[in-house]
Structure formats: C-alpha cells, structure tokens
Amino acid sequence: MTLPELGAHVKLNIFKIPLDQLAPLREALDSAKLVQTNAVTLGKWTGEFYFSTEPKLSPVPWVQTFAEFIGDGTYLNRNYFGAMVLADETSAYAISFGKAHFHIRPHCDYDFGVELAKRIADEDDVTQTASRRYQGKRKRDIQSYIGQSKLSIPPGSSVDFLQCRVVAGKIATFGPSGKFGTSCLLTPDIGPHQIGSFLSQIETELDVSPRFKLPRTLELKEEGEIAKYDEKLIDELLSPVGVSDIAVDTFDLFGVDFVFSSVGSFTVRCGHYAKIEVEQLTMKTIKDYLKARGVPRDKVLQLKIKHHREGEPDFTQSIKEAVDFISDDDHVVLRGGKWLKFNQDYLEALDDAIRGIEVEPTEAGLEATTSEEGDFNKDLKKHGYIVADKNFDILKVKSGTPVEAWDLQRGDTVYAVKFGTPQKLNYVVDQATNVLDLISTGGYLGTAPAFRRYCLWFGYRAAKPMPSVADSGSIIFKQKIEAWARRCREAGKIPVLKLSHKIHVKKKAAEPTD
C-alpha cells in the first residue's frame, strides 16, 4: 500500500487491542460496512486499512425544520469513517477515524490510554479531566481548567479521562499534548509511514514505571472471573429490586470522545423476543421487559439497547455496556461492558477521606451493645440526648411524605443511628443525605431545625470491634459515607462519625410445652 505523506503532526486516536480481540474486532468492522481497502506493512507491524466506502446517508434535522426558508431539495449528510488495524507477534492496535471508535471500543484494552498517561503526561499541567463517582446524585463529572493546573482528584472519584501536556522530556516523541481515556489522542511529529515505529515507542513506554498515582478502575481479564461476575449480573437483572443503574444520564466516553445524551429514544430488544420503544430508559424498564417477555436466564445477556439521538447516528449497546453495577464484596464494578476492579490508589484515597471525617468518642459503656436500636436510643436520655426516634414532625416536607430527620439530638449535633451490617447501614446514610438535600433545596414546610454537626452513629455488626469505618470491607458503604460527608460540607454542616460494636445475640429457641 502506498501512503501519501501528509506532513508533520498527524493526529492519531489509538486503541490497544488484546490479541484475542483481533478477530472479533475485524468482524465488528465488517458488520459496520467498513471495507478492507488495503493491506498495510509498517516495519514489524502488519494489518489492514478499513474504510466506509458507502456510508449511510442521514437527514439534517435543522434543514428539515427550516425547509420553508431553504427551498426544495433533499439534503443529506454522508459521514465517512475508517480504521487502521496493526499487529505484531505480541501486541495489536487500532487507529480510529471518524465514528469508528463506536465499533472499536468494545474490543479494546480499557486501561491503555490512562496507563500511558501515567507515564508520559505532565500531572502539573492538566487542561481537562473526566471522572466518575459511584454514590451521590452527581455520578459523572467533567472539569476544565484555565492555565497551568495541577492534577487534583477528589476522593471517591475514579478517573476516566485526562487532557494534559506531555512531560517535557517526551514531547519530541509524543507531541506537545494529549488526550487519554480508553484510547489516546496524540499528535506526534511524524507522517503515516512512521506510525509503526511510533507504536513501538508506545510499547517501550508502557514497560516503564508510572510517574504518578491515579485513582481508577482496572479491567479484569481472566475468563473465569468474568464468567463469575456475569452470573452475578444476571441475578441482578432478574431480581425485582437491586443496586444497579442504567448509565444514560449524562455522557459516555468512547476512547477520548465524549458522547452526550440528547433528545432521543431507545429500542430494547433481546434476541427474537418482541422489542419495545421507550422515551426514558431506567433499570425498571429492563427488569419489566425481561419479566414480561419471559426471557430465560441463558438469554438475558443477549439484550441490546439502541440509542436514537436527534441529529446523530444511532448506536447500539449490549446490556453489559449499558448497566452500572457494583459487586461490593469483591470491589468490582461493571462499566462500559467491562468488569473493573478499583485500584489501590482509589481504595487508599477513599480510606483517607473516611479517616479525615471527624470522629466523636463513644461514651464509656456504649462502645459495645447487645441492645436493639430502639432500646439503645431510649437509654441515651441519661447521657443528655433528646430522643427523636420515630418523630416525623421535626422536618415536614411539602410533598407530605413522612420523613424521620434523625434519631437523637444533643446541643448543636443531631444523630442518625442505625445498627446492622453495611447493607443495612447504607440505608441511614442515604436517609441522612436526603435530609440534607431537603434542607438545602427548601423542600420542607415552616422552619428547618438549626444544627451545626450531623453525626452518623453506627452500631456496626461484626465478629469483633472495628477501630474505624475505613476498616470496613464494604466499598459501597464507604463510598456512600464519603458522598454524604461531601454533601454535609456543601450544606454548611460538619460531618461526624461515631461507632459502637453491635454484638449479635442469637435468640433462644422456644421451650417445648407439654
């Protein structure tokens, strides 16, 4: 193949492809009507160039709207796209042009772009970041910076994307700046013929130790692990209630390209079962569809969702790509169709944030208890607490829904008390966060009670006392606490934690009667 030299600083959007994904990727490109136009050999790298020789014509929404001012005629867009796939004996890459990233991403090495950033990016000169939180109302966040800014990631956030300068000593090789997500977008001072040697330089760089830490998730690649978590996902999808969510709320990241949700609709289909069309997509939609169609367990993961967006090409996701789900005990999350594990940087940052929350000492005699929650609260009167357990008059909401604002008050501190395992304790954290939202947004009647400190008092049920909430093995529990503490500070309140050890006492069997 003869490649014309296009001059210096060619822009390359590069995905790394696991070798076992090469064949599925080529099938995906073929299904997308990309034609293999030429074989490519660049040094030790060989492969193919794919091009959409006859892309689908699409209408122009604004032309249709203002047709009376434009006049007669048919006006359609033709969006060309393509990909270059290159491999050697040990590695493979795909370079995306146009919308080809939609078809490449499901087959890429999820960790590649950000792992390269940790080796060549300048963490003291960041232009933009995209990160994700797993608790709280604000799940996804894009931050843009003016001027030279140092990388700063709030605890509880997992970084998906960085745009920054390349570190000074590597600019000659990789160009002045880059975007790093599941792929990397770089502008090296090369022409098309040097792409092979450039990929080899990337390979060399990935063998170097990272320059800085980054809290994020790492892809699980062992087939047995993936199969195990797939079964857990099926359990979640077939259960009436659960902890998963549909990830269509704000934006998605395809390599280094943000795709924002806009006006549109969705088609839900599973194999030969009848499809449904919906304007809004929720987890309930999916669960109801699977139940109504009687989809058997072994067919559930065949479910697909087609996104129809005004003025944009349709695209389809598998149910695994569309769902966000955390397997709490294993610190594993499903996102973008990949099973991911929180890295040590993420876990350490989250634990540091929890340890940074003020802790109120537990009174002598209350460090451990066998009491039930209600009795425990009543006994605290002698310690100077005002009991507000089951009092729904403290904070009356405009909707009329009864709200238990908190259980105790002493001075300028209110206390929400809950006993149990992390799964039960999550409830009181959510409830406390909702109370803060009501107070902050004015969604109550009359005057909100005044207080300065908001304390979560946990009766943590475990085999032995736990020195700190940070020592809990539940990542969802700690994520919720971090999000609640952040919400407290936003509302002008001081977050406080307090711990008692809840000792489980087995109930005696009833005595037999004569």
Tab-separated table of C-alpha atoms in Angstrom, residues 11-15 82 95-105 128 130 140 142 160-163 179-185 250-261 309 312 315:
chain	number	residue	atom	x	y	z
A	11	LYS	CA	-3.392	13.260	14.714
A	12	LEU	CA	-3.764	9.668	15.910
A	13	ASN	CA	-6.596	8.247	18.035
A	14	ILE	CA	-5.033	4.951	19.146
A	15	PHE	CA	-6.704	1.976	20.857
A	82	GLY	CA	-12.374	4.260	8.933
A	95	ILE	CA	-6.311	3.734	14.920
A	96	SER	CA	-9.783	5.254	14.644
A	97	PHE	CA	-11.036	7.818	12.138
A	98	GLY	CA	-14.483	9.373	12.401
A	99	LYS	CA	-17.093	7.369	14.290
A	100	ALA	CA	-15.155	4.085	14.067
A	101	HIS	CA	-14.482	4.386	17.807
A	102	PHE	CA	-18.051	3.183	18.465
A	103	HIS	CA	-17.135	-0.160	16.915
A	104	ILE	CA	-13.584	-0.394	18.290
A	105	ARG	CA	-14.187	0.391	21.969
A	128	GLN	CA	-9.396	18.709	31.475
A	130	ALA	CA	-13.422	13.359	33.439
A	140	ARG	CA	-20.081	11.838	36.257
A	142	ILE	CA	-16.030	16.900	33.527
A	160	ASP	CA	-11.678	8.022	33.138
A	161	PHE	CA	-10.024	10.752	31.079
A	162	LEU	CA	-7.150	13.240	31.149
A	163	GLN	CA	-6.226	16.027	28.751
A	179	LYS	CA	-5.963	13.171	25.476
A	180	PHE	CA	-6.035	9.906	27.400
A	181	GLY	CA	-9.077	7.713	28.052
A	182	THR	CA	-9.646	4.161	26.884
A	183	SER	CA	-7.625	5.318	23.870
A	184	CYS	CA	-5.042	8.088	23.485
A	185	LEU	CA	-5.167	11.008	21.063
A	250	THR	CA	-25.102	12.472	31.156
A	251	PHE	CA	-22.304	11.414	28.820
A	252	ASP	CA	-20.292	8.427	27.757
A	253	LEU	CA	-16.656	8.215	26.746
A	254	PHE	CA	-15.689	6.398	23.552
A	255	GLY	CA	-11.896	6.377	23.615
A	256	VAL	CA	-11.251	10.112	24.046
A	257	ASP	CA	-14.562	11.310	22.559
A	258	PHE	CA	-17.412	12.435	24.813
A	259	VAL	CA	-20.884	11.432	23.601
A	260	PHE	CA	-23.505	13.474	25.430
A	261	SER	CA	-27.067	12.345	25.910
A	309	ARG	CA	-30.468	10.646	19.104
A	312	GLU	CA	-26.689	11.920	15.443
A	315	PHE	CA	-25.663	3.290	18.089
